[in-house]
PDB file of C-alpha atoms in Angstrom:
ATOM      1  CA  UNK A 120     -24.552  16.140  -1.638  1.00 55.00           C
ATOM      2  CA  UNK A 121     -23.609  15.548   1.980  1.00 77.00           C
ATOM      3  CA  UNK A 122     -20.255  16.332   3.487  1.00 88.00           C
ATOM      4  CA  UNK A 123     -18.162  19.484   3.196  1.00 96.00           C
ATOM      5  CA  UNK A 124     -19.261  22.461   1.121  1.00 95.00           C
ATOM      6  CA  UNK A 125     -15.639  22.822  -0.036  1.00 97.00           C
ATOM      7  CA  UNK A 126     -12.543  20.644   0.395  1.00 97.00           C
ATOM      8  CA  UNK A 127      -9.124  22.273  -0.002  1.00 98.00           C
ATOM      9  CA  UNK A 128      -6.121  20.249  -1.161  1.00 97.00           C
ATOM     10  CA  UNK A 129      -2.598  21.252  -2.075  1.00 94.00           C
ATOM     11  CA  UNK A 130       0.995  21.132  -0.903  1.00 88.00           C
ATOM     12  CA  UNK A 131       2.215  22.165   2.531  1.00 79.00           C
ATOM     13  CA  UNK A 132       2.574  25.893   2.924  1.00 79.00           C
ATOM     14  CA  UNK A 133       0.154  26.790   0.110  1.00 87.00           C
ATOM     15  CA  UNK A 134      -2.254  28.468   2.525  1.00 89.00           C
ATOM     16  CA  UNK A 135      -5.020  25.889   2.921  1.00 94.00           C
ATOM     17  CA  UNK A 136      -5.588  26.858   6.564  1.00 93.00           C
ATOM     18  CA  UNK A 137      -5.598  30.607   5.971  1.00 94.00           C
ATOM     19  CA  UNK A 138      -7.732  30.460   2.822  1.00 96.00           C
ATOM     20  CA  UNK A 139      -9.970  27.815   4.385  1.00 97.00           C
ATOM     21  CA  UNK A 140     -10.764  30.057   7.336  1.00 97.00           C
ATOM     22  CA  UNK A 141     -11.445  33.018   5.032  1.00 97.00           C
ATOM     23  CA  UNK A 142     -13.661  30.907   2.772  1.00 97.00           C
ATOM     24  CA  UNK A 143     -15.632  29.587   5.741  1.00 97.00           C
ATOM     25  CA  UNK A 144     -16.117  33.117   7.038  1.00 96.00           C
ATOM     26  CA  UNK A 145     -17.289  34.414   3.652  1.00 96.00           C
ATOM     27  CA  UNK A 146     -19.605  31.439   3.095  1.00 95.00           C
ATOM     28  CA  UNK A 147     -21.033  31.566   6.625  1.00 96.00           C
ATOM     29  CA  UNK A 148     -19.981  27.995   7.492  1.00 96.00           C
ATOM     30  CA  UNK A 149     -17.509  26.363   9.881  1.00 97.00           C
ATOM     31  CA  UNK A 150     -13.894  25.489   9.112  1.00 98.00           C
ATOM     32  CA  UNK A 151     -12.080  22.238   9.886  1.00 98.00           C
ATOM     33  CA  UNK A 152      -8.519  21.044   9.228  1.00 97.00           C
ATOM     34  CA  UNK A 153      -7.704  17.331   9.339  1.00 97.00           C
ATOM     35  CA  UNK A 154      -4.146  18.050  10.567  1.00 95.00           C
ATOM     36  CA  UNK A 155      -5.697  19.856  13.568  1.00 96.00           C
ATOM     37  CA  UNK A 156      -7.988  16.855  14.113  1.00 97.00           C
ATOM     38  CA  UNK A 157      -4.945  14.556  14.138  1.00 97.00           C
ATOM     39  CA  UNK A 158      -3.066  16.732  16.644  1.00 96.00           C
ATOM     40  CA  UNK A 159      -6.143  16.811  18.896  1.00 97.00           C
ATOM     41  CA  UNK A 160      -6.823  13.069  18.790  1.00 96.00           C
ATOM     42  CA  UNK A 161      -3.155  12.013  18.976  1.00 96.00           C
ATOM     43  CA  UNK A 162      -2.012  14.579  21.528  1.00 96.00           C
ATOM     44  CA  UNK A 163       1.138  15.378  19.538  1.00 95.00           C
ATOM     45  CA  UNK A 164       2.175  17.234  16.423  1.00 92.00           C
ATOM     46  CA  UNK A 165       2.230  15.816  12.913  1.00 90.00           C
ATOM     47  CA  UNK A 166       6.045  16.137  12.958  1.00 87.00           C
ATOM     48  CA  UNK A 167       6.227  14.141  16.207  1.00 92.00           C
ATOM     49  CA  UNK A 168       4.104  11.347  14.711  1.00 94.00           C
ATOM     50  CA  UNK A 169       6.411  11.251  11.657  1.00 88.00           C
ATOM     51  CA  UNK A 170       9.515  11.059  13.853  1.00 89.00           C
ATOM     52  CA  UNK A 171       8.086   8.603  16.416  1.00 93.00           C
ATOM     53  CA  UNK A 172       6.203   6.236  14.122  1.00 93.00           C
ATOM     54  CA  UNK A 173       7.173   6.998  10.535  1.00 91.00           C
ATOM     55  CA  UNK A 174       5.268   8.178   7.498  1.00 89.00           C
ATOM     56  CA  UNK A 175       3.208   5.021   6.924  1.00 93.00           C
ATOM     57  CA  UNK A 176       1.805   5.132  10.476  1.00 95.00           C
ATOM     58  CA  UNK A 177       1.003   8.822  10.038  1.00 95.00           C
ATOM     59  CA  UNK A 178      -0.732   8.159   6.702  1.00 94.00           C
ATOM     60  CA  UNK A 179      -2.981   5.540   8.355  1.00 96.00           C
ATOM     61  CA  UNK A 180      -3.943   8.032  11.085  1.00 97.00           C
ATOM     62  CA  UNK A 181      -4.460  10.719   8.436  1.00 96.00           C
ATOM     63  CA  UNK A 182      -6.661   8.470   6.286  1.00 96.00           C
ATOM     64  CA  UNK A 183      -8.976   7.780   9.236  1.00 97.00           C
ATOM     65  CA  UNK A 184      -9.118  11.496  10.119  1.00 97.00           C
ATOM     66  CA  UNK A 185      -9.950  12.505   6.532  1.00 96.00           C
ATOM     67  CA  UNK A 186     -12.639   9.854   6.154  1.00 96.00           C
ATOM     68  CA  UNK A 187     -14.226  10.918   9.464  1.00 96.00           C
ATOM     69  CA  UNK A 188     -14.124  14.610   8.527  1.00 97.00           C
ATOM     70  CA  UNK A 189     -15.623  13.973   5.067  1.00 96.00           C
ATOM     71  CA  UNK A 190     -18.507  12.145   6.731  1.00 94.00           C
ATOM     72  CA  UNK A 191     -19.069  14.603   9.597  1.00 94.00           C
ATOM     73  CA  UNK A 192     -18.216  18.115   8.392  1.00 96.00           C
ATOM     74  CA  UNK A 193     -20.459  20.300   6.230  1.00 95.00           C
ATOM     75  CA  UNK A 194     -18.379  23.486   6.016  1.00 97.00           C
ATOM     76  CA  UNK A 195     -14.909  24.146   4.576  1.00 98.00           C
ATOM     77  CA  UNK A 196     -12.453  21.289   5.079  1.00 98.00           C
ATOM     78  CA  UNK A 197      -8.673  21.515   4.579  1.00 98.00           C
ATOM     79  CA  UNK A 198      -6.718  18.287   4.074  1.00 97.00           C
ATOM     80  CA  UNK A 199      -3.048  17.711   4.849  1.00 92.00           C
ATOM     81  CA  UNK A 200      -0.705  17.965   1.870  1.00 90.00           C
ATOM     82  CA  UNK A 201      -0.271  14.194   1.505  1.00 91.00           C
ATOM     83  CA  UNK A 202      -3.861  13.101   2.148  1.00 95.00           C
ATOM     84  CA  UNK A 203      -4.455  12.605  -1.590  1.00 96.00           C
ATOM     85  CA  UNK A 204      -1.768   9.908  -1.721  1.00 93.00           C
ATOM     86  CA  UNK A 205      -4.368   7.397  -0.504  1.00 95.00           C
ATOM     87  CA  UNK A 206      -6.509   5.902  -3.307  1.00 96.00           C
ATOM     88  CA  UNK A 207      -9.509   5.400  -0.997  1.00 95.00           C
ATOM     89  CA  UNK A 208      -9.363   9.045   0.018  1.00 95.00           C
ATOM     90  CA  UNK A 209      -9.183  10.151  -3.627  1.00 96.00           C
ATOM     91  CA  UNK A 210     -12.219   7.970  -4.398  1.00 95.00           C
ATOM     92  CA  UNK A 211     -14.122   9.514  -1.473  1.00 93.00           C
ATOM     93  CA  UNK A 212     -13.373  13.004  -2.805  1.00 95.00           C
ATOM     94  CA  UNK A 213     -15.171  12.230  -6.078  1.00 92.00           C
ATOM     95  CA  UNK A 214     -18.422  14.149  -6.137  1.00 88.00           C
ATOM     96  CA  UNK A 215     -17.166  16.777  -3.673  1.00 94.00           C
ATOM     97  CA  UNK A 216     -16.327  20.371  -4.549  1.00 95.00           C
ATOM     98  CA  UNK A 217     -12.519  20.266  -4.280  1.00 97.00           C
ATOM     99  CA  UNK A 218     -10.195  23.229  -4.789  1.00 97.00           C
ATOM    100  CA  UNK A 219      -6.528  22.497  -5.437  1.00 97.00           C
ATOM    101  CA  UNK A 220      -4.471  25.463  -4.230  1.00 95.00           C
ATOM    102  CA  UNK A 221      -1.297  25.443  -6.314  1.00 92.00           C
ATOM    103  CA  UNK A 222       2.029  27.285  -6.149  1.00 83.00           C
ATOM    104  CA  UNK A 223       5.432  27.074  -7.795  1.00 76.00           C
ATOM    105  CA  UNK A 224       8.633  25.979  -6.072  1.00 65.00           C
ATOM    106  CA  UNK A 225      10.039  29.470  -5.447  1.00 64.00           C
ATOM    107  CA  UNK A 226       6.835  30.526  -3.695  1.00 63.00           C
ATOM    108  CA  UNK A 227       6.885  27.272  -1.700  1.00 62.00           C
ATOM    109  CA  UNK A 228      10.434  27.856  -0.499  1.00 61.00           C
ATOM    110  CA  UNK A 229       9.545  31.421   0.528  1.00 63.00           C
ATOM    111  CA  UNK A 230       6.538  30.183   2.478  1.00 57.00           C
ATOM    112  CA  UNK A 231       7.899  26.996   4.056  1.00 55.00           C
ATOM    113  CA  UNK A 232      11.598  27.867   4.252  1.00 55.00           C
ATOM    114  CA  UNK A 233      13.561  25.442   6.383  1.00 45.00           C
ATOM    115  CA  UNK A 234      10.671  24.877   8.767  1.00 50.00           C
ATOM    116  CA  UNK A 235      11.539  21.972  11.067  1.00 45.00           C
ATOM    117  CA  UNK A 236       7.820  21.344  11.609  1.00 50.00           C
ATOM    118  CA  UNK A 237       7.676  20.049   8.024  1.00 54.00           C
ATOM    119  CA  UNK A 238       9.427  16.688   8.278  1.00 53.00           C
ATOM    120  CA  UNK A 239       9.261  15.877   4.572  1.00 52.00           C
ATOM    121  CA  UNK A 240      11.310  18.987   3.746  1.00 53.00           C
ATOM    122  CA  UNK A 241      13.966  18.642   6.442  1.00 55.00           C
ATOM    123  CA  UNK A 242      17.097  18.102   4.320  1.00 58.00           C
ATOM    124  CA  UNK A 243      16.963  19.986   0.989  1.00 66.00           C
ATOM    125  CA  UNK A 244      13.653  21.881   0.910  1.00 63.00           C
ATOM    126  CA  UNK A 245      13.739  23.056  -2.724  1.00 67.00           C
ATOM    127  CA  UNK A 246      14.727  19.669  -4.148  1.00 74.00           C
ATOM    128  CA  UNK A 247      12.381  17.732  -1.870  1.00 73.00           C
ATOM    129  CA  UNK A 248       9.448  20.052  -2.595  1.00 70.00           C
ATOM    130  CA  UNK A 249       9.976  19.581  -6.353  1.00 76.00           C
ATOM    131  CA  UNK A 250      10.071  15.797  -5.908  1.00 81.00           C
ATOM    132  CA  UNK A 251       6.954  15.823  -3.724  1.00 80.00           C
ATOM    133  CA  UNK A 252       5.119  17.895  -6.313  1.00 82.00           C
ATOM    134  CA  UNK A 253       6.218  15.643  -9.184  1.00 85.00           C
ATOM    135  CA  UNK A 254       4.730  12.719  -7.255  1.00 87.00           C
ATOM    136  CA  UNK A 255       1.581  14.546  -6.145  1.00 91.00           C
ATOM    137  CA  UNK A 256       0.580  17.187  -8.711  1.00 91.00           C
ATOM    138  CA  UNK A 257      -1.395  14.747 -10.881  1.00 93.00           C
ATOM    139  CA  UNK A 258      -3.195  13.457  -7.768  1.00 96.00           C
ATOM    140  CA  UNK A 259      -4.197  16.974  -6.719  1.00 95.00           C
ATOM    141  CA  UNK A 260      -5.423  17.605 -10.272  1.00 95.00           C
ATOM    142  CA  UNK A 261      -7.276  14.259 -10.325  1.00 96.00           C
ATOM    143  CA  UNK A 262      -9.437  15.160  -7.304  1.00 97.00           C
ATOM    144  CA  UNK A 263      -9.859  18.867  -8.086  1.00 97.00           C
ATOM    145  CA  UNK A 264     -12.977  20.451  -9.478  1.00 95.00           C
ATOM    146  CA  UNK A 265     -11.027  23.741  -9.614  1.00 96.00           C
ATOM    147  CA  UNK A 266      -7.353  24.729  -9.550  1.00 95.00           C
ATOM    148  CA  UNK A 267      -6.553  28.055  -7.890  1.00 96.00           C
ATOM    149  CA  UNK A 268      -3.038  29.479  -8.268  1.00 93.00           C
ATOM    150  CA  UNK A 269      -1.783  31.206  -5.124  1.00 92.00           C
ATOM    151  CA  UNK A 270       1.514  32.623  -6.419  1.00 87.00           C
ATOM    152  CA  UNK A 271       1.853  36.358  -5.820  1.00 86.00           C
ATOM    153  CA  UNK A 272      -1.690  36.592  -4.411  1.00 91.00           C
ATOM    154  CA  UNK A 273      -2.834  37.666  -0.974  1.00 91.00           C
ATOM    155  CA  UNK A 274      -5.028  35.268   1.019  1.00 93.00           C
ATOM    156  CA  UNK A 275      -8.036  37.487   0.218  1.00 96.00           C
ATOM    157  CA  UNK A 276      -7.243  37.329  -3.514  1.00 96.00           C
ATOM    158  CA  UNK A 277      -6.906  33.531  -3.362  1.00 95.00           C
ATOM    159  CA  UNK A 278     -10.193  33.296  -1.458  1.00 96.00           C
ATOM    160  CA  UNK A 279     -11.931  35.428  -4.092  1.00 95.00           C
ATOM    161  CA  UNK A 280     -10.434  33.328  -6.890  1.00 96.00           C
ATOM    162  CA  UNK A 281     -11.580  30.132  -5.144  1.00 95.00           C
ATOM    163  CA  UNK A 282     -15.133  31.460  -4.745  1.00 95.00           C
ATOM    164  CA  UNK A 283     -15.172  32.350  -8.449  1.00 94.00           C
ATOM    165  CA  UNK A 284     -13.625  29.053  -9.587  1.00 94.00           C
ATOM    166  CA  UNK A 285     -16.054  27.019  -7.473  1.00 93.00           C
ATOM    167  CA  UNK A 286     -18.984  29.240  -8.462  1.00 90.00           C
ATOM    168  CA  UNK A 287     -19.921  29.871  -4.838  1.00 89.00           C
ATOM    169  CA  UNK A 288     -21.771  32.889  -3.473  1.00 84.00           C
ATOM    170  CA  UNK A 289     -20.904  34.540  -0.196  1.00 78.00           C
ATOM    171  CA  UNK A 290     -23.337  34.213   2.715  1.00 71.00           C
TER     172      UNK A 290
END
């Protein structure tokens, strides 16, 4: 199988970046985040793209970034929370080792709070997070080869659980 050793999916604030970096370190591979790729290539934040151009424009940029990263990267890859909304992206994830990092709404509110850098949660974070998850949970589950709960766990505990769930050995 070519492409990433592990792909991480899940909602914003679940810890994909933190756990992704820990996983990469423990597996002896590199780490990549498609949101970081977008910021680098676009020269502005994800929130700025949302505000300036709208969600559909951002999703097109995101789709291209994810497809490029899936083709180029062989380490641990973290995808933005909404990347799985695209059917082509979900199809490309088939055959990859994908971990869905999950959390409940109370944990999400604690982690994301009223963060202005998260444009989809700007008005009523708890309600909007629930609605996002109702729309996305089945898509995360569809692409996942393993589901790893993050609630009440430290990043190291989540990393360990992901290694176990994906049946991966440390480098």
